[in-house]
Amino acid sequence: MFTGIVEELGEIVAKEDLADAARFTVRGALVTSDAGHGDSIAVNGVCLTVVEVLGGDSFTADVMAETLDRSSLGALEVGSRVNLERAAALNSRLGGHLVQGHVDATGSVISRSPSENWEVVRISLPDSIARYVVEKGSITVDGVSLTVSALGRDGDGGEFFEISLIPTTLEMTTLGGAAPGTPVNLEVDVIAKYVERLQAAGR
């Protein structure tokens, strides 16, 4: 379990393509500082298991084909920057919201509208998860816990949502440099899915 508060920007320093998976080597001195084999670290919002710690500032993780296909991790290459967060401790503050590290769908950045003190980013919203997203609700974008500032439809009927990013988020996460067309991992608030399931069971 995570909170969606990114601890540091890491980097993919190696990628080994396997038959039905890929092994990534990720550099991140902070998240690796107390990591061990079997620990969980979120990489762009995807919960990965540490296979090996290398040199004190990097770790390796295996990513199965399904995860590569269903998330934006398949598009990562050596040199890609990634958002990193260690699993939450029970005695830590919940600065964001409850994040599982299980990607529900991918969207893509549609546009960016900068202003003096923040930047509004518009992201496509897949039909499969649109019902779980509400204005002023929480959503995780590439591992970052954010508040939905607006919802809408484009001229073709496709849905989108907007997030407003403060300078700290722009500086400390990959969202600061995500150009239009960039794919992003989306995880909706798990509470909404539980509520839907319970309501369906009670019919």
PDB file of C-alpha atoms in Angstrom:
ATOM      1  CA  MET A   1       0.000   0.000   0.000  1.00  0.00           C
ATOM      2  CA  PHE A   2       1.187   3.504  -0.876  1.00  0.00           C
ATOM      3  CA  THR A   3       0.035   7.085  -0.356  1.00  0.00           C
ATOM      4  CA  GLY A   4       0.773   8.641  -3.743  1.00  0.00           C
ATOM      5  CA  ILE A   5       3.370  11.025  -2.309  1.00  0.00           C
ATOM      6  CA  VAL A   6       6.406  10.617  -4.573  1.00  0.00           C
ATOM      7  CA  GLU A   7       9.641  10.426  -2.601  1.00  0.00           C
ATOM      8  CA  GLU A   8      12.098  10.967  -5.412  1.00  0.00           C
ATOM      9  CA  LEU A   9      12.618  11.048  -9.138  1.00  0.00           C
ATOM     10  CA  GLY A  10      14.525   7.959 -10.205  1.00  0.00           C
ATOM     11  CA  GLU A  11      15.981   6.777 -13.480  1.00  0.00           C
ATOM     12  CA  ILE A  12      15.908   3.572 -15.506  1.00  0.00           C
ATOM     13  CA  VAL A  13      19.569   2.632 -15.864  1.00  0.00           C
ATOM     14  CA  ALA A  14      19.147  -0.789 -17.483  1.00  0.00           C
ATOM     15  CA  LYS A  15      16.396  -2.806 -19.151  1.00  0.00           C
ATOM     16  CA  GLU A  16      16.660  -6.487 -20.027  1.00  0.00           C
ATOM     17  CA  ASP A  17      13.946  -7.894 -22.289  1.00  0.00           C
ATOM     18  CA  LEU A  18      12.999 -11.459 -21.379  1.00  0.00           C
ATOM     19  CA  ALA A  19      10.722 -13.959 -23.108  1.00  0.00           C
ATOM     20  CA  ASP A  20       7.552 -12.892 -21.306  1.00  0.00           C
ATOM     21  CA  ALA A  21       8.798 -10.136 -19.005  1.00  0.00           C
ATOM     22  CA  ALA A  22      11.406  -7.436 -18.552  1.00  0.00           C
ATOM     23  CA  ARG A  23      13.923  -6.767 -15.806  1.00  0.00           C
ATOM     24  CA  PHE A  24      14.460  -3.119 -14.960  1.00  0.00           C
ATOM     25  CA  THR A  25      17.319  -1.634 -12.999  1.00  0.00           C
ATOM     26  CA  VAL A  26      16.143   1.553 -11.325  1.00  0.00           C
ATOM     27  CA  ARG A  27      18.372   4.155  -9.692  1.00  0.00           C
ATOM     28  CA  GLY A  28      16.901   5.863  -6.641  1.00  0.00           C
ATOM     29  CA  ALA A  29      19.194   6.433  -3.682  1.00  0.00           C
ATOM     30  CA  LEU A  30      16.469   7.338  -1.189  1.00  0.00           C
ATOM     31  CA  VAL A  31      14.040   4.484  -1.819  1.00  0.00           C
ATOM     32  CA  THR A  32      16.935   2.029  -2.058  1.00  0.00           C
ATOM     33  CA  SER A  33      18.558   3.168   1.188  1.00  0.00           C
ATOM     34  CA  ASP A  34      16.592   0.714   3.335  1.00  0.00           C
ATOM     35  CA  ALA A  35      15.306  -1.653   0.634  1.00  0.00           C
ATOM     36  CA  GLY A  36      15.791  -5.400   0.652  1.00  0.00           C
ATOM     37  CA  HIS A  37      14.823  -8.401  -1.413  1.00  0.00           C
ATOM     38  CA  GLY A  38      11.031  -8.727  -1.567  1.00  0.00           C
ATOM     39  CA  ASP A  39      10.215  -5.139  -0.588  1.00  0.00           C
ATOM     40  CA  SER A  40       7.646  -3.168  -2.581  1.00  0.00           C
ATOM     41  CA  ILE A  41       8.467   0.056  -4.417  1.00  0.00           C
ATOM     42  CA  ALA A  42       6.045   1.914  -6.659  1.00  0.00           C
ATOM     43  CA  VAL A  43       7.523   2.880 -10.031  1.00  0.00           C
ATOM     44  CA  ASN A  44       5.282   5.347 -11.867  1.00  0.00           C
ATOM     45  CA  GLY A  45       2.434   4.044  -9.747  1.00  0.00           C
ATOM     46  CA  VAL A  46       3.077   0.344 -10.375  1.00  0.00           C
ATOM     47  CA  CYS A  47       3.883  -1.773  -7.324  1.00  0.00           C
ATOM     48  CA  LEU A  48       7.068  -3.701  -8.090  1.00  0.00           C
ATOM     49  CA  THR A  49       8.982  -6.206  -5.976  1.00  0.00           C
ATOM     50  CA  VAL A  50      12.661  -5.624  -5.323  1.00  0.00           C
ATOM     51  CA  VAL A  51      14.710  -8.555  -6.664  1.00  0.00           C
ATOM     52  CA  GLU A  52      18.166  -7.261  -5.815  1.00  0.00           C
ATOM     53  CA  VAL A  53      19.755  -4.115  -4.380  1.00  0.00           C
ATOM     54  CA  LEU A  54      22.810  -2.936  -6.333  1.00  0.00           C
ATOM     55  CA  GLY A  55      25.502  -0.622  -5.084  1.00  0.00           C
ATOM     56  CA  GLY A  56      23.326   1.050  -2.494  1.00  0.00           C
ATOM     57  CA  ASP A  57      21.489   3.338  -4.915  1.00  0.00           C
ATOM     58  CA  SER A  58      19.782   0.996  -7.415  1.00  0.00           C
ATOM     59  CA  PHE A  59      17.480  -2.002  -7.419  1.00  0.00           C
ATOM     60  CA  THR A  60      16.220  -4.516  -9.951  1.00  0.00           C
ATOM     61  CA  ALA A  61      12.602  -5.547 -10.463  1.00  0.00           C
ATOM     62  CA  ASP A  62      10.926  -7.995 -12.820  1.00  0.00           C
ATOM     63  CA  VAL A  63       7.828  -6.853 -14.708  1.00  0.00           C
ATOM     64  CA  MET A  64       5.574  -9.491 -16.267  1.00  0.00           C
ATOM     65  CA  ALA A  65       4.166  -9.146 -19.773  1.00  0.00           C
ATOM     66  CA  GLU A  66       0.650  -8.349 -18.540  1.00  0.00           C
ATOM     67  CA  THR A  67       1.940  -5.373 -16.547  1.00  0.00           C
ATOM     68  CA  LEU A  68       3.998  -4.176 -19.498  1.00  0.00           C
ATOM     69  CA  ASP A  69       0.906  -4.346 -21.703  1.00  0.00           C
ATOM     70  CA  ARG A  70      -1.521  -2.749 -19.238  1.00  0.00           C
ATOM     71  CA  SER A  71       0.676   0.080 -18.002  1.00  0.00           C
ATOM     72  CA  SER A  72       3.086   2.628 -19.408  1.00  0.00           C
ATOM     73  CA  LEU A  73       6.083   0.682 -18.084  1.00  0.00           C
ATOM     74  CA  GLY A  74       6.428  -1.063 -21.437  1.00  0.00           C
ATOM     75  CA  ALA A  75       7.408   2.267 -22.984  1.00  0.00           C
ATOM     76  CA  LEU A  76      10.232   2.946 -20.515  1.00  0.00           C
ATOM     77  CA  GLU A  77      13.760   2.959 -21.856  1.00  0.00           C
ATOM     78  CA  VAL A  78      17.201   3.488 -20.366  1.00  0.00           C
ATOM     79  CA  GLY A  79      17.345   7.102 -19.246  1.00  0.00           C
ATOM     80  CA  SER A  80      13.607   7.426 -18.553  1.00  0.00           C
ATOM     81  CA  ARG A  81      12.774   9.299 -15.362  1.00  0.00           C
ATOM     82  CA  VAL A  82      10.318   7.602 -13.005  1.00  0.00           C
ATOM     83  CA  ASN A  83       8.370   8.480  -9.866  1.00  0.00           C
ATOM     84  CA  LEU A  84       9.414   6.360  -6.881  1.00  0.00           C
ATOM     85  CA  GLU A  85       7.706   5.681  -3.556  1.00  0.00           C
ATOM     86  CA  ARG A  86       8.358   3.096  -0.877  1.00  0.00           C
ATOM     87  CA  ALA A  87       5.454   1.190   0.648  1.00  0.00           C
ATOM     88  CA  ALA A  88       3.737   3.100   3.441  1.00  0.00           C
ATOM     89  CA  ALA A  89       4.537   2.253   7.046  1.00  0.00           C
ATOM     90  CA  LEU A  90       1.675   1.880   9.525  1.00  0.00           C
ATOM     91  CA  ASN A  91       3.053   4.730  11.633  1.00  0.00           C
ATOM     92  CA  SER A  92       3.436   7.189   8.748  1.00  0.00           C
ATOM     93  CA  ARG A  93       1.140  10.078   7.836  1.00  0.00           C
ATOM     94  CA  LEU A  94      -1.295   9.501   4.969  1.00  0.00           C
ATOM     95  CA  GLY A  95      -0.379  12.573   2.986  1.00  0.00           C
ATOM     96  CA  GLY A  96      -2.204  11.531  -0.197  1.00  0.00           C
ATOM     97  CA  HIS A  97      -4.813   8.768  -0.298  1.00  0.00           C
ATOM     98  CA  LEU A  98      -4.840   4.963  -0.225  1.00  0.00           C
ATOM     99  CA  VAL A  99      -2.985   3.787  -3.327  1.00  0.00           C
ATOM    100  CA  GLN A 100      -2.548   0.098  -4.140  1.00  0.00           C
ATOM    101  CA  GLY A 101      -0.048   0.359  -6.967  1.00  0.00           C
ATOM    102  CA  HIS A 102      -2.431  -1.549  -9.253  1.00  0.00           C
ATOM    103  CA  VAL A 103      -2.942   0.313 -12.527  1.00  0.00           C
ATOM    104  CA  ASP A 104      -6.565   0.380 -13.681  1.00  0.00           C
ATOM    105  CA  ALA A 105      -5.939   1.901 -17.107  1.00  0.00           C
ATOM    106  CA  THR A 106      -3.669   4.241 -19.006  1.00  0.00           C
ATOM    107  CA  GLY A 107      -4.531   7.676 -20.286  1.00  0.00           C
ATOM    108  CA  SER A 108      -2.508  10.247 -22.162  1.00  0.00           C
ATOM    109  CA  VAL A 109      -1.731  13.890 -21.630  1.00  0.00           C
ATOM    110  CA  ILE A 110      -3.954  15.976 -23.895  1.00  0.00           C
ATOM    111  CA  SER A 111      -2.824  19.500 -23.073  1.00  0.00           C
ATOM    112  CA  ARG A 112      -1.065  21.712 -20.548  1.00  0.00           C
ATOM    113  CA  SER A 113      -2.193  25.193 -19.516  1.00  0.00           C
ATOM    114  CA  PRO A 114       0.407  27.011 -17.424  1.00  0.00           C
ATOM    115  CA  SER A 115      -0.369  29.955 -15.177  1.00  0.00           C
ATOM    116  CA  GLU A 116       1.691  31.981 -12.734  1.00  0.00           C
ATOM    117  CA  ASN A 117       1.414  29.639  -9.733  1.00  0.00           C
ATOM    118  CA  TRP A 118       0.230  26.288 -11.081  1.00  0.00           C
ATOM    119  CA  GLU A 119      -0.372  24.350 -14.291  1.00  0.00           C
ATOM    120  CA  VAL A 120      -3.563  22.650 -15.409  1.00  0.00           C
ATOM    121  CA  VAL A 121      -2.968  19.318 -17.155  1.00  0.00           C
ATOM    122  CA  ARG A 122      -5.757  17.626 -19.132  1.00  0.00           C
ATOM    123  CA  ILE A 123      -5.637  13.827 -19.400  1.00  0.00           C
ATOM    124  CA  SER A 124      -7.797  11.427 -21.399  1.00  0.00           C
ATOM    125  CA  LEU A 125     -10.131   9.298 -19.298  1.00  0.00           C
ATOM    126  CA  PRO A 126     -10.782   5.747 -20.573  1.00  0.00           C
ATOM    127  CA  ASP A 127     -14.407   4.590 -20.570  1.00  0.00           C
ATOM    128  CA  SER A 128     -13.505   1.590 -18.403  1.00  0.00           C
ATOM    129  CA  ILE A 129     -12.795   3.755 -15.347  1.00  0.00           C
ATOM    130  CA  ALA A 130     -14.721   6.965 -16.040  1.00  0.00           C
ATOM    131  CA  ARG A 131     -17.543   6.067 -13.626  1.00  0.00           C
ATOM    132  CA  TYR A 132     -15.110   5.987 -10.699  1.00  0.00           C
ATOM    133  CA  VAL A 133     -13.738   9.493 -11.262  1.00  0.00           C
ATOM    134  CA  VAL A 134     -15.506  12.488  -9.722  1.00  0.00           C
ATOM    135  CA  GLU A 135     -14.698  16.162  -9.468  1.00  0.00           C
ATOM    136  CA  LYS A 136     -12.745  16.913  -6.265  1.00  0.00           C
ATOM    137  CA  GLY A 137     -12.128  13.179  -5.838  1.00  0.00           C
ATOM    138  CA  SER A 138      -8.740  11.490  -5.714  1.00  0.00           C
ATOM    139  CA  ILE A 139      -6.917   9.831  -8.598  1.00  0.00           C
ATOM    140  CA  THR A 140      -3.380   8.516  -8.975  1.00  0.00           C
ATOM    141  CA  VAL A 141      -1.476   9.586 -12.086  1.00  0.00           C
ATOM    142  CA  ASP A 142       1.892   7.869 -12.575  1.00  0.00           C
ATOM    143  CA  GLY A 143       1.981   7.224  -8.841  1.00  0.00           C
ATOM    144  CA  VAL A 144       1.103  10.790  -7.814  1.00  0.00           C
ATOM    145  CA  SER A 145      -1.952  11.316  -5.600  1.00  0.00           C
ATOM    146  CA  LEU A 146      -3.926  14.183  -7.126  1.00  0.00           C
ATOM    147  CA  THR A 147      -7.313  15.871  -6.887  1.00  0.00           C
ATOM    148  CA  VAL A 148      -9.549  15.949  -9.946  1.00  0.00           C
ATOM    149  CA  SER A 149     -10.187  19.637 -10.629  1.00  0.00           C
ATOM    150  CA  ALA A 150     -12.542  19.206 -13.608  1.00  0.00           C
ATOM    151  CA  LEU A 151     -14.240  16.634 -15.833  1.00  0.00           C
ATOM    152  CA  GLY A 152     -15.440  17.017 -19.405  1.00  0.00           C
ATOM    153  CA  ARG A 153     -15.804  15.683 -22.934  1.00  0.00           C
ATOM    154  CA  ASP A 154     -13.908  16.641 -26.053  1.00  0.00           C
ATOM    155  CA  GLY A 155     -15.428  17.339 -29.455  1.00  0.00           C
ATOM    156  CA  ASP A 156     -15.412  13.628 -30.331  1.00  0.00           C
ATOM    157  CA  GLY A 157     -17.225  12.621 -27.146  1.00  0.00           C
ATOM    158  CA  GLY A 158     -14.176  11.263 -25.369  1.00  0.00           C
ATOM    159  CA  GLU A 159     -13.966  11.974 -21.651  1.00  0.00           C
ATOM    160  CA  PHE A 160     -11.127  13.760 -19.921  1.00  0.00           C
ATOM    161  CA  PHE A 161     -10.203  15.015 -16.482  1.00  0.00           C
ATOM    162  CA  GLU A 162      -7.998  17.851 -15.342  1.00  0.00           C
ATOM    163  CA  ILE A 163      -5.517  18.156 -12.516  1.00  0.00           C
ATOM    164  CA  SER A 164      -3.907  21.330 -11.203  1.00  0.00           C
ATOM    165  CA  LEU A 165      -0.220  20.924 -10.419  1.00  0.00           C
ATOM    166  CA  ILE A 166       1.616  23.143  -7.946  1.00  0.00           C
ATOM    167  CA  PRO A 167       5.297  24.026  -8.485  1.00  0.00           C
ATOM    168  CA  THR A 168       6.466  21.313  -6.068  1.00  0.00           C
ATOM    169  CA  THR A 169       4.682  18.586  -8.056  1.00  0.00           C
ATOM    170  CA  LEU A 170       5.965  20.008 -11.331  1.00  0.00           C
ATOM    171  CA  GLU A 171       9.524  19.974 -10.010  1.00  0.00           C
ATOM    172  CA  MET A 172       9.590  16.702  -8.079  1.00  0.00           C
ATOM    173  CA  THR A 173       7.640  14.328 -10.361  1.00  0.00           C
ATOM    174  CA  THR A 174       7.660  13.253 -13.994  1.00  0.00           C
ATOM    175  CA  LEU A 175       4.393  15.120 -14.542  1.00  0.00           C
ATOM    176  CA  GLY A 176       6.344  18.348 -14.773  1.00  0.00           C
ATOM    177  CA  GLY A 177       7.803  17.269 -18.106  1.00  0.00           C
ATOM    178  CA  ALA A 178       5.000  15.104 -19.495  1.00  0.00           C
ATOM    179  CA  ALA A 179       4.307  16.548 -22.950  1.00  0.00           C
ATOM    180  CA  PRO A 180       0.984  16.115 -24.787  1.00  0.00           C
ATOM    181  CA  GLY A 181       0.755  12.530 -26.009  1.00  0.00           C
ATOM    182  CA  THR A 182       2.684  11.087 -23.054  1.00  0.00           C
ATOM    183  CA  PRO A 183       1.017   7.914 -21.683  1.00  0.00           C
ATOM    184  CA  VAL A 184       0.323   7.884 -17.945  1.00  0.00           C
ATOM    185  CA  ASN A 185      -0.768   5.195 -15.496  1.00  0.00           C
ATOM    186  CA  LEU A 186      -4.119   5.762 -13.804  1.00  0.00           C
ATOM    187  CA  GLU A 187      -5.403   4.221 -10.588  1.00  0.00           C
ATOM    188  CA  VAL A 188      -8.824   5.230  -9.290  1.00  0.00           C
ATOM    189  CA  ASP A 189      -9.811   5.418  -5.638  1.00  0.00           C
ATOM    190  CA  VAL A 190     -10.321   1.789  -4.584  1.00  0.00           C
ATOM    191  CA  ILE A 191     -13.169   2.780  -2.251  1.00  0.00           C
ATOM    192  CA  ALA A 192     -15.331   3.622  -5.275  1.00  0.00           C
ATOM    193  CA  LYS A 193     -14.832   0.122  -6.681  1.00  0.00           C
ATOM    194  CA  TYR A 194     -15.740  -1.528  -3.379  1.00  0.00           C
ATOM    195  CA  VAL A 195     -18.909   0.551  -3.101  1.00  0.00           C
ATOM    196  CA  GLU A 196     -19.942  -0.409  -6.640  1.00  0.00           C
ATOM    197  CA  ARG A 197     -19.341  -4.094  -5.906  1.00  0.00           C
ATOM    198  CA  LEU A 198     -21.321  -4.012  -2.656  1.00  0.00           C
ATOM    199  CA  GLN A 199     -24.235  -2.226  -4.307  1.00  0.00           C
ATOM    200  CA  ALA A 200     -24.314  -4.780  -7.114  1.00  0.00           C
ATOM    201  CA  ALA A 201     -24.299  -7.656  -4.590  1.00  0.00           C
ATOM    202  CA  GLY A 202     -27.278  -6.182  -2.774  1.00  0.00           C
ATOM    203  CA  ARG A 203     -29.558  -6.094  -5.788  1.00  0.00           C
TER     204      ARG A 203
END
